[in-house]
XYZ file of C-alpha atoms in Angstrom:
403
model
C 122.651 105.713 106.396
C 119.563 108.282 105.377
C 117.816 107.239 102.160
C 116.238 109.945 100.048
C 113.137 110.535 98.331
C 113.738 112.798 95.812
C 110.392 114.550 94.408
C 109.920 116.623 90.862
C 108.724 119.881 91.364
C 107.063 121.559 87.876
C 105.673 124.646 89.559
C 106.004 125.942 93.018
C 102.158 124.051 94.105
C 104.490 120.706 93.035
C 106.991 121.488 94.997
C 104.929 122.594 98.203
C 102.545 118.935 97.579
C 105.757 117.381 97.374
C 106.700 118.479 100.786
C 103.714 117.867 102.446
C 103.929 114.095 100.845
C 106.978 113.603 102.547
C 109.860 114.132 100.165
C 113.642 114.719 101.090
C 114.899 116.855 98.056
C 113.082 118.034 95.485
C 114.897 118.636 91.638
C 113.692 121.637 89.175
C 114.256 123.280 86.866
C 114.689 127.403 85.872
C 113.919 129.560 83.043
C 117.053 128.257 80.924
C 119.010 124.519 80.320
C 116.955 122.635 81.957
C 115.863 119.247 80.436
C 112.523 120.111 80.790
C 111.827 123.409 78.602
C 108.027 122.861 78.627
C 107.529 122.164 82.060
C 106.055 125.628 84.000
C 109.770 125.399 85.805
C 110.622 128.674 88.028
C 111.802 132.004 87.209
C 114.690 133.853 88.964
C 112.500 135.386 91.819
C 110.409 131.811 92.001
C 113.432 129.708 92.400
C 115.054 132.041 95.488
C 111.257 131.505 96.573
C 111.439 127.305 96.357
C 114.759 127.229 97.673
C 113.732 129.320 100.835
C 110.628 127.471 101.514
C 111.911 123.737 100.997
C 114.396 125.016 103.861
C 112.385 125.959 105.912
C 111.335 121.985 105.960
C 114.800 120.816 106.030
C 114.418 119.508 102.126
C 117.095 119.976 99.922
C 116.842 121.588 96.062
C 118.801 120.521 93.278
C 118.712 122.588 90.030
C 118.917 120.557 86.512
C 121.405 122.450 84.020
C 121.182 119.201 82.645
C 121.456 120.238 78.571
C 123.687 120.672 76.256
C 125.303 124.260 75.987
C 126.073 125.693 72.914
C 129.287 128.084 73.053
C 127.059 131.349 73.044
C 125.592 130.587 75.727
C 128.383 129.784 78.199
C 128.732 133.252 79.776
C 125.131 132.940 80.070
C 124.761 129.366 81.626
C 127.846 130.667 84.338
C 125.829 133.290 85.126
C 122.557 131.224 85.879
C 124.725 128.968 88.042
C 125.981 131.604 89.942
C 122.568 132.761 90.976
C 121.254 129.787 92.315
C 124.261 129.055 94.475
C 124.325 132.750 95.509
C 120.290 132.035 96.454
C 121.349 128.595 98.497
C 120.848 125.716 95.950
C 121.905 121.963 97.375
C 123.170 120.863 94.011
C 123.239 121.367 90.268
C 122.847 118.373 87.686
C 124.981 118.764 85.209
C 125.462 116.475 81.564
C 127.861 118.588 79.619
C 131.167 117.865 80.870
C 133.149 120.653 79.735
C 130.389 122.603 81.722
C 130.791 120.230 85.178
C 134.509 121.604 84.386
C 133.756 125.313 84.501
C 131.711 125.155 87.196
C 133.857 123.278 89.252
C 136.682 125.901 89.000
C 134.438 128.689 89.569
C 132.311 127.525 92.312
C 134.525 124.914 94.116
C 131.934 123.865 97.028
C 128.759 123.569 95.240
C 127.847 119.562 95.056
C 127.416 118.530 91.459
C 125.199 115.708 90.368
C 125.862 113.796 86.918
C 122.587 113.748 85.606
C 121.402 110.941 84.027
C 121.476 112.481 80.467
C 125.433 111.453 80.548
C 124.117 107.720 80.328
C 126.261 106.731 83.695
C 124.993 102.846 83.157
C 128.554 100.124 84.034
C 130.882 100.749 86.096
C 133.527 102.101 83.910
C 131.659 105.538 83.349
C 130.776 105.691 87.290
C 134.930 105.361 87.955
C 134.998 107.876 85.450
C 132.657 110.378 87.270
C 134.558 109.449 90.380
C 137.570 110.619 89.226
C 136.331 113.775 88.225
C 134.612 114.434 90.928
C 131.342 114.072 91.478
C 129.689 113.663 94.503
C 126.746 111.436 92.803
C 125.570 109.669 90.075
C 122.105 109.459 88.569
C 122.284 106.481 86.647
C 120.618 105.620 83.297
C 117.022 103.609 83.608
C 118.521 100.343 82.532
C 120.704 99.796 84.328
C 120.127 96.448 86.324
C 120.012 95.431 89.921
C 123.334 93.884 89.675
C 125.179 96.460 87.510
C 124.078 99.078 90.404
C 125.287 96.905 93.294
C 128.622 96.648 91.277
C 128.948 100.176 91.052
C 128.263 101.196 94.629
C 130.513 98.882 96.457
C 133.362 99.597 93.940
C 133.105 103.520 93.560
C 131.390 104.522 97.347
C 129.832 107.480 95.249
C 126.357 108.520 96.393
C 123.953 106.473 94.127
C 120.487 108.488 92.584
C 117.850 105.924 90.837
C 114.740 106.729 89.160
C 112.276 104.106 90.965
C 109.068 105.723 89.016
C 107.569 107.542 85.879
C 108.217 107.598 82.206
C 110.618 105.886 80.033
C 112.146 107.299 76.960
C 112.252 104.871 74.518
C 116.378 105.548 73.680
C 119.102 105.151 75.868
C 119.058 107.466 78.948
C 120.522 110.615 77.400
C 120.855 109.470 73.990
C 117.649 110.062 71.701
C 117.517 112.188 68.865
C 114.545 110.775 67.232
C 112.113 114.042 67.937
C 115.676 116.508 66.900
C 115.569 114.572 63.526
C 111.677 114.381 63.108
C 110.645 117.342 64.750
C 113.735 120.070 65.138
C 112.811 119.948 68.988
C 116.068 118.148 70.501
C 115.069 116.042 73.851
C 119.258 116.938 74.539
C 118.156 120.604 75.001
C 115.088 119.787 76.392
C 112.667 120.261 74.018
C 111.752 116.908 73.174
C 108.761 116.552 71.622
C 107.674 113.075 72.419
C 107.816 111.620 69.161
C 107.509 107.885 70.443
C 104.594 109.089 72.096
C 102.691 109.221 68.652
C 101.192 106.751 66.499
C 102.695 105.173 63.396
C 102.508 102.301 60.730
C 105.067 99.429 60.560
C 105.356 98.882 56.774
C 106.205 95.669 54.796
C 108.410 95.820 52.071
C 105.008 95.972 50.006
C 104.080 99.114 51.800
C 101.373 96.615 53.289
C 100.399 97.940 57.041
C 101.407 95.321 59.948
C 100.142 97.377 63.114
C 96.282 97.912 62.415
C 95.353 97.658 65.792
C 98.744 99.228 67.347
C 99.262 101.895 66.305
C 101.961 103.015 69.510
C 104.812 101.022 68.829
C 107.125 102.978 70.341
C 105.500 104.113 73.398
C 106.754 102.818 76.469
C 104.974 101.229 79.478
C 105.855 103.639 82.609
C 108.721 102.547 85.381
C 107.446 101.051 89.030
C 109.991 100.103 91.020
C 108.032 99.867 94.538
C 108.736 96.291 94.652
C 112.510 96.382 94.425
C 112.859 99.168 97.099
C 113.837 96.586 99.317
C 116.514 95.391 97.185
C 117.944 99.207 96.387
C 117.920 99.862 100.162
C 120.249 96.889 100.826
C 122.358 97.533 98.115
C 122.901 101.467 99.409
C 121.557 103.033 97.023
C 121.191 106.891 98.297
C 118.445 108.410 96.376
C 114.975 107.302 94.651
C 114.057 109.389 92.439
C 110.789 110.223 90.976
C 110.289 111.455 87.659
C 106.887 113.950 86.387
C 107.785 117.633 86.067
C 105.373 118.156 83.800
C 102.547 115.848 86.387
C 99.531 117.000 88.295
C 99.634 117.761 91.840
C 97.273 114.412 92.271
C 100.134 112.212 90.586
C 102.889 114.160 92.747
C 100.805 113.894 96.212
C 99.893 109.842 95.165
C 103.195 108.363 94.099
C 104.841 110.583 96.485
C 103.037 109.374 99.632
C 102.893 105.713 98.375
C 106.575 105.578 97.851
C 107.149 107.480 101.742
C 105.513 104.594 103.320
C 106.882 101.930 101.556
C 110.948 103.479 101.751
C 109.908 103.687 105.861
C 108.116 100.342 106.268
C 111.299 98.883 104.500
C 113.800 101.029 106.893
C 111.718 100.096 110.014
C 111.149 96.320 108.927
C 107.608 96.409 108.436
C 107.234 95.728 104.530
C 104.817 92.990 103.583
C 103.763 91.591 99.987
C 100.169 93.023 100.913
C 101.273 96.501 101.734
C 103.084 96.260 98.583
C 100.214 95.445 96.992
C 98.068 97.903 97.717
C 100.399 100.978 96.764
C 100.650 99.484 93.313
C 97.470 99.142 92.995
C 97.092 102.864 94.122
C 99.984 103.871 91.614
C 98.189 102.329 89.028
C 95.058 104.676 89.533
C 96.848 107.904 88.972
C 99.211 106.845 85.721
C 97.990 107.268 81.991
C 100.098 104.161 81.310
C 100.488 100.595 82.373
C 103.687 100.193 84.652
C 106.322 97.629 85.120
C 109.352 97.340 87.475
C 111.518 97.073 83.769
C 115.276 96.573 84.332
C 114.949 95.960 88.014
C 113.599 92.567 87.807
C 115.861 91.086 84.427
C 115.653 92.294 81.106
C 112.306 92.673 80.020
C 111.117 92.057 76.600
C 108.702 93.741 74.344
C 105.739 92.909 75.931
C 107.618 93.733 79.342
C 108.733 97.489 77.755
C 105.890 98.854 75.249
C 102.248 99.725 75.945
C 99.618 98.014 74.975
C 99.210 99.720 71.503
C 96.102 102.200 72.551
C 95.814 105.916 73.300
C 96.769 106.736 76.906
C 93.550 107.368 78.726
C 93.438 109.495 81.836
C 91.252 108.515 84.949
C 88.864 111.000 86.520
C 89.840 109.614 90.273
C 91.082 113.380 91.302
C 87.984 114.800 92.299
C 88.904 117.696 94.161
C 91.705 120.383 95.969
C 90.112 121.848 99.811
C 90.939 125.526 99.317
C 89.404 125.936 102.910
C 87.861 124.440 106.476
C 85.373 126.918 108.137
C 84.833 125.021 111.255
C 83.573 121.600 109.093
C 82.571 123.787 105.992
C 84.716 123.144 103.511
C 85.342 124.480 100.077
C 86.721 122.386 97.655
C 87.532 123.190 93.810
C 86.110 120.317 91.652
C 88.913 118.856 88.998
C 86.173 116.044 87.855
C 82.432 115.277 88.011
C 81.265 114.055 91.495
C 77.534 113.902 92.327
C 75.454 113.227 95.850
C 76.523 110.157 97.344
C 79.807 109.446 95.902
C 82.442 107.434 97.687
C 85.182 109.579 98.128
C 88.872 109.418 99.851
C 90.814 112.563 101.516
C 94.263 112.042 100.810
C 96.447 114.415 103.782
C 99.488 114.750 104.804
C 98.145 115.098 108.496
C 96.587 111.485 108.370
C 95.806 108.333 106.560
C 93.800 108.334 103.861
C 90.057 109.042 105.101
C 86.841 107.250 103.100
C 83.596 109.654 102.965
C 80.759 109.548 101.451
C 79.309 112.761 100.169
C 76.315 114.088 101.173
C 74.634 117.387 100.548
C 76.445 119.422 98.456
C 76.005 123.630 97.555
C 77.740 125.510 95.392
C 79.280 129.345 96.068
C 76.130 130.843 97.603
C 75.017 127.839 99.867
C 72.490 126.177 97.462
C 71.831 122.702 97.517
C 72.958 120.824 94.190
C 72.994 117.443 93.230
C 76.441 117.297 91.439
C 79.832 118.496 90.890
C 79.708 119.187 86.920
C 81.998 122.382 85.721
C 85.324 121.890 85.864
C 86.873 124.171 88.282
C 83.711 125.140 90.194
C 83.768 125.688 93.746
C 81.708 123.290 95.882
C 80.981 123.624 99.429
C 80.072 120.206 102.206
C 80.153 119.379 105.494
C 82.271 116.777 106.939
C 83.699 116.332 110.752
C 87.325 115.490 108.914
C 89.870 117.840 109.869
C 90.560 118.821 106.210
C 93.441 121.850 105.996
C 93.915 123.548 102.677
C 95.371 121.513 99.490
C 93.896 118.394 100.614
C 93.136 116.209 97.831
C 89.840 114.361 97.397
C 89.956 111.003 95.019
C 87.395 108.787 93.835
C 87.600 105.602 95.718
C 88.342 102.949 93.954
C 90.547 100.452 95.930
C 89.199 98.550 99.021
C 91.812 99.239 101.190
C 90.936 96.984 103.958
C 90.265 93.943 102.138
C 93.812 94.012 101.178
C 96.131 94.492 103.730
């Protein structure tokens, strides 16, 4: 059985990290019903563009059409359909049913997902996908360990689980807290993150109960890279990743990490210290804390909601290597680095690589001591064979000392 990593691609330098990371599909989204509508997604001429390039790596494309569609637009949506499976697309993932329906009569071949936004979570609604006929499932984020076992041995449908990412605070597919609040409906992917923001918890005497937290709402991010094990033996098809709208730094980390843990498991060389050390690096490159959520019981509050502060980015992602001129390379800065910094290469040609930095000149080959404007280009030498879109990171995790 082949297991697949299935990467988000926001913009066509996501979806090209993404392949280098290791990824077996990748799933984006086009100009139009898409769950994503503020993600960069891909025009017509872009997504003929990702589709040909992720072939030529053997890595499959699935489109989201994943909204709602309104009857004015069905003509429209057909139409859109029709062009990506004229232009190669692996699959479409689909919530509106009377859509799957259309789509299924017109284009008869084309594999069609049921996107998690149709809240697949027992196994009542996966029989009920089965016998409508769909190749695969993507199930809602709570489901459980159990509930998914249940549904795989008793349906044999291919099985798609989001292992990593954010959590909506609703049930998968469900919300209409930012429609109500905001006009911006998450169901035609516009959501405008209203859990996201802070608010006050009132009494019945208007008194304020959350002083200090003011996020109550906000949920701590999904990790699931403990339970891979378990999803593997269960035959679960597909891990999914979510972050459309992530840097290429967050696609090229979690990606990577969650390569070498799927194959360690495959090839029986997991450990609890390998394991360790990927969560670790996950942790680095989210905004949130992380917990493995529905995959290990149901959690409670303190198991589901952040800690009540403003998410706070790390600087860790130093750097992208736009080019190697026989050990010259030219990196452009994404955060402050200075003259002796501790750095890490991450590649997809080899392991990650430590490196210390050393002298450092800017565009015309003058020595400077740091790395300050964001965006500048930076020139060093190092013997590393460093090929373009490299990544440099800040080290921060003693990799040695733990596994």
């Amino acid at each position: 059985m082949e297991y697949e990593l299935l990467a988000p691609a926001g913009d066509m330098e996501c979806l090209k990290w993404a392949i280098e990371a290791g990824c077996d599909a990748v799933y984006l989204g086009g100009s139009r019903f898409g769950a994503r509508a503020f993600s960069k997604n891909f025009n017509d001429v872009e997504l003929g563009q990702a589709i040909n390039y992720a072939h030529l790596y053997g890595v499959k494309v699935y489109l989201t059409c994943n909204t709602l569609i309104y009857e004015s637009e069905v003509e429209e949506f057909v139409d859109f359909v029709r062009f990506a499976y004229q232009n190669g697309i692996d699959a479409v993932l689909i919530q509106d049913l009377g859509m799957y329906d259309l789509i299924h009569q017109k284009f008869p071949d084309l594999e069609i997902h049921a996107s998690t936004q149709m809240h697949i979570h027992n196994l009542e609604g996966a029989m009920v996908a089965k016998k409508l006929g769909f190749k695969r499932i993507v199930l809602a984020r709570e489901t459980n360990l159990e509930t998914i076992k249940k549904i795989k041995e008793e349906t044999g449908l291919d099985i798609e689980v989001f292992v990593h990412g954010s959590l909506c605070v609703s049930y998968s597919g469900q919300c209409l807290f930012s429609s109500l609040v905001g006009g911006r409906s998450g169901n035609r992917g516009a959501c405008a993150g209203s859990c996201r923001l802070p608010y006050d918890i009132l009494s019945k005497d208007n008194e304020v109960l959350n002083k200090d937290k003011k996020y109550p709402l906000s949920m701590k991010d999904l990790c699931a890279i403990s339970s891979i094990g378990n999803l593997i033996d269960m035959g679960v098809n597909s891990f999914k990743i979510e972050g459309r709208m992530r840097s290429i730094y967050y696609i090229a980390t979690v990606l990577s990490s969650y390569r070498k843990i799927i194959d360690d498991v495959i090839n029986n060389r997991i450990n609890d210290k390998t394991i360790n050390y990927y969560l670790k690096v996950l942790n680095r490159c989210a905004n949130r804390e992380s917990n493995p959520q529905f995959f290990k019981g149901l959690p409670n509050y303190k198991d589901q909601y952040y800690n009540g502060n403003r998410e706070v980015s790390n600087q860790d992602f130093l750097g992208v290597v736009l080019s190697n001129d026989n050990g010259l390379i030219t990196l452009e800065q994404r955060n402050y680095f200075k003259k002796g910094t501790i750095v890490e290469f991450i590649s997809p040609n080899f392991e990650e690589t430590e490196y210390t930095i050393e002298d450092i000149y800017d565009e015309d080959m003058n020595l400077i001591e740091e790395a300050n404007h964001a965006q500048m280009i930076v020139k060093f030498k190092t013997d590393i064979p460093l090929c373009k879109d490299d990544i440099m990171r800040l080290k921060t995790i003693d990799k040695e000392s733990i596994l």
